[in-house]
Amino acid sequence: MNRQFVITAENLEVWTSRGELLVTNLNFALRKGDYLLLKGENGSGKSTVAQTLMGFHRLYSGTLRLNIDRKDVGYLPQLGNVRFFLPLTLSDILGLETRDTERMERALAFGLLEPTQLKLSWNTASGGERQKTLIIRALLENPSLLILDEPFNHLDSPSRTKLMDVLNSLLDAQKIALLLISHDGEINARNPSHVIELGRSL
Amino acid sequence: MTELLSVYHWTIAAGVLTSVALALIGSQLASRSQSVQALVISQGSSLGAVAGFGFLHLLDSSHDHGEFSLLSLPLAGSLLAGSGAALLCEKMIRPSLPARNSHYIALFAIFLSLTYLVTALVPSLETHMATQYFGDLAVITDRESQLSLVIAFIALCLLGHFWRTISAASFEIATFGRVLPGGSKPAVNRLFVGLALITICVSIQFMGLLFTISALFLVPVILSHKLEGLWNYTIATALIAAIGTVSGFILSLWHGSLPTVPAITLSFLLIGACARLMPAVNGFMFMNRRSLGNTGGKGRKTEKTS
């Protein structure tokens, strides 16, 4: 029965590096097609939970079970204003090559970026274009579990709608389990299967 | 001049391949904001090389050491101390530590002091220490050149083969703070770290600290934020490293009193400055040949409106 779940968390407690309890009694179990919305105020530990699920933050107690290979987890961290030393284009970052037309077609099929935008340099692209590039990058690896930390940051309204359409279609096809972290309560989306506001479970 | 060049053909070949390999490694290290760590590792490696020479002298100062001992002990010391320095950087200084560059520089100061201390304890090492720091490509033996050449050639083959994956790993380290799981990136990244360590230590041992850090840091920054596209930048950086090494070496031979490594460093700078200033060179470099990674020399605004 448990094998059906992509990820389960039981009585998860997450601690800061200074030994303070940040998140307590977090319980959820996600199958493909499930959508968990993790809400909470700034500093409530949403991003730390995502890092814990990714195995980057190890200060936790309770049970955390990932029933898929870690490489099948797609992850979008919160994007800072990062400039990069090497002059990579968005196409380079997506790992697109002229001889790999299949990957390029898949990247464009999400409808988040136009072909001309792929030629933009990462350092001159807008925050929204960078955000969409990283989302496509995660989607291109065919993840079974998708963890998106504030994916709507930097996105305009049409882009937000387009992204939710993409995610909804993947959920409908039961290709992914989605854990979406947002402080924004007004996401234009389908109803989540689970909503957790850090500190209390709804 | 032709005769001199025929004498130094191994040295020139080793210098060119090593500088190109170091420049490419340096561009990845700069992308990861790990340049200061590389400086600490370079100094640690210098300490190991000097300690290796010191150990040879202490073993038996009257004994005439064979070329193998002279080659292997300092090189082993360089690799061991360089690896130790890399380990210290990784384990003692967390990436999230505020002002971590100050911690790295503190470590650098400790290694520099220890190097000076070892030299003071064994006075005959003063010449070795000077060579270790400023280097002189004209005095490298054929055997040393051949060893450097082999290491640099292997490094370049692996860098060329995995260049996109290494760049993707560098991007993830810069953006997310780590290499994300999935694909071959984590394994290729470990390969890159090992390769960088070996190439830097071998270069420190045979070419000296100044040549190593000039190729590692000066060449990659010359064209930073000037070119569009990964391949254009890579090819241009490799060309500056190769041409700078050859022209600097020839300049040094032509002008008898000019030392080789400062001449090469100046050549890096001059050729890089020419590449930045000459519109024709820029135009050539902007041309896309390998991938989509290019905007055809046009700025972003032009791209949007075309």
mmCIF file of C-alpha atoms in Angstrom, chain A residues 31-116:
data_model
loop_
_atom_site.group_PDB
_atom_site.id
_atom_site.type_symbol
_atom_site.label_atom_id
_atom_site.label_comp_id
_atom_site.label_asym_id
_atom_site.label_seq_id
_atom_site.Cartn_x
_atom_site.Cartn_y
_atom_site.Cartn_z
ATOM 1 C CA ARG A 31 0.715 9.827 -4.915
ATOM 2 C CA LYS A 32 1.129 10.791 -8.545
ATOM 3 C CA GLY A 33 -1.725 13.154 -9.376
ATOM 4 C CA ASP A 34 -1.751 14.619 -5.840
ATOM 5 C CA TYR A 35 -1.101 18.294 -5.281
ATOM 6 C CA LEU A 36 0.035 19.575 -1.905
ATOM 7 C CA LEU A 37 0.042 23.311 -1.294
ATOM 8 C CA LEU A 38 2.398 24.321 1.492
ATOM 9 C CA LYS A 39 1.572 27.782 2.788
ATOM 10 C CA GLY A 40 2.907 29.942 5.549
ATOM 11 C CA GLU A 41 4.228 33.330 6.427
ATOM 12 C CA ASN A 42 7.768 34.462 5.717
ATOM 13 C CA GLY A 43 10.220 32.610 7.931
ATOM 14 C CA SER A 44 7.790 29.814 8.777
ATOM 15 C CA GLY A 45 10.154 27.212 7.310
ATOM 16 C CA LYS A 46 8.555 26.427 3.934
ATOM 17 C CA SER A 47 11.812 26.517 1.985
ATOM 18 C CA THR A 48 13.613 24.565 4.712
ATOM 19 C CA VAL A 49 10.973 21.839 4.421
ATOM 20 C CA ALA A 50 11.636 21.706 0.656
ATOM 21 C CA GLN A 51 15.374 21.452 1.297
ATOM 22 C CA THR A 52 14.724 18.704 3.841
ATOM 23 C CA LEU A 53 12.681 16.738 1.313
ATOM 24 C CA MET A 54 15.500 17.183 -1.207
ATOM 25 C CA GLY A 55 18.037 15.825 1.313
ATOM 26 C CA PHE A 56 19.929 19.138 1.523
ATOM 27 C CA HIS A 57 18.852 19.926 5.107
ATOM 28 C CA ARG A 58 19.433 17.029 7.474
ATOM 29 C CA LEU A 59 18.377 18.467 10.827
ATOM 30 C CA TYR A 60 15.044 16.731 11.181
ATOM 31 C CA SER A 61 13.321 14.011 13.180
ATOM 32 C CA GLY A 62 10.347 11.820 12.311
ATOM 33 C CA THR A 63 9.907 9.645 9.261
ATOM 34 C CA LEU A 64 10.547 10.846 5.744
ATOM 35 C CA ARG A 65 10.203 8.211 3.060
ATOM 36 C CA LEU A 66 10.975 8.870 -0.605
ATOM 37 C CA ASN A 67 9.740 5.918 -2.642
ATOM 38 C CA ILE A 68 11.335 6.998 -5.898
ATOM 39 C CA ASP A 69 14.908 7.565 -6.967
ATOM 40 C CA ARG A 70 16.163 10.973 -5.872
ATOM 41 C CA LYS A 71 16.992 11.796 -9.495
ATOM 42 C CA ASP A 72 13.264 11.582 -10.246
ATOM 43 C CA VAL A 73 12.592 14.581 -8.039
ATOM 44 C CA GLY A 74 12.342 17.893 -9.881
ATOM 45 C CA TYR A 75 13.181 20.909 -7.752
ATOM 46 C CA LEU A 76 12.883 24.627 -8.198
ATOM 47 C CA PRO A 77 14.453 26.605 -5.353
ATOM 48 C CA GLN A 78 13.630 30.231 -4.720
ATOM 49 C CA LEU A 79 15.472 32.240 -7.303
ATOM 50 C CA GLY A 80 17.669 35.080 -6.167
ATOM 51 C CA ASN A 81 19.089 37.721 -8.469
ATOM 52 C CA VAL A 82 22.008 35.516 -9.502
ATOM 53 C CA ARG A 83 24.349 36.565 -12.282
ATOM 54 C CA PHE A 84 26.559 33.856 -13.719
ATOM 55 C CA PHE A 85 30.203 34.196 -14.730
ATOM 56 C CA LEU A 86 30.014 32.019 -17.851
ATOM 57 C CA PRO A 87 27.967 33.576 -20.664
ATOM 58 C CA LEU A 88 25.342 30.834 -20.810
ATOM 59 C CA THR A 89 22.196 31.334 -22.826
ATOM 60 C CA LEU A 90 18.823 30.037 -21.678
ATOM 61 C CA SER A 91 19.283 27.322 -24.310
ATOM 62 C CA ASP A 92 22.596 26.288 -22.724
ATOM 63 C CA ILE A 93 20.945 26.121 -19.308
ATOM 64 C CA LEU A 94 18.193 23.895 -20.658
ATOM 65 C CA GLY A 95 20.857 21.619 -22.156
ATOM 66 C CA LEU A 96 19.530 22.126 -25.673
ATOM 67 C CA GLU A 97 21.661 21.283 -28.656
ATOM 68 C CA THR A 98 20.874 21.786 -32.315
ATOM 69 C CA ARG A 99 21.225 18.052 -32.961
ATOM 70 C CA ASP A 100 18.765 17.157 -30.170
ATOM 71 C CA THR A 101 15.549 18.410 -31.747
ATOM 72 C CA GLU A 102 13.363 16.177 -29.581
ATOM 73 C CA ARG A 103 14.475 17.879 -26.356
ATOM 74 C CA MET A 104 14.033 21.306 -27.905
ATOM 75 C CA GLU A 105 10.522 20.457 -29.094
ATOM 76 C CA ARG A 106 9.642 19.242 -25.605
ATOM 77 C CA ALA A 107 11.066 22.416 -24.048
ATOM 78 C CA LEU A 108 9.001 24.610 -26.362
ATOM 79 C CA ALA A 109 5.880 22.455 -26.025
ATOM 80 C CA PHE A 110 5.321 23.705 -22.472
ATOM 81 C CA GLY A 111 4.587 27.089 -24.048
ATOM 82 C CA LEU A 112 6.450 28.999 -21.352
ATOM 83 C CA LEU A 113 9.260 30.324 -23.561
ATOM 84 C CA GLU A 114 9.372 31.365 -27.200
ATOM 85 C CA PRO A 115 12.152 30.046 -29.497
ATOM 86 C CA THR A 116 13.728 33.523 -29.730
#
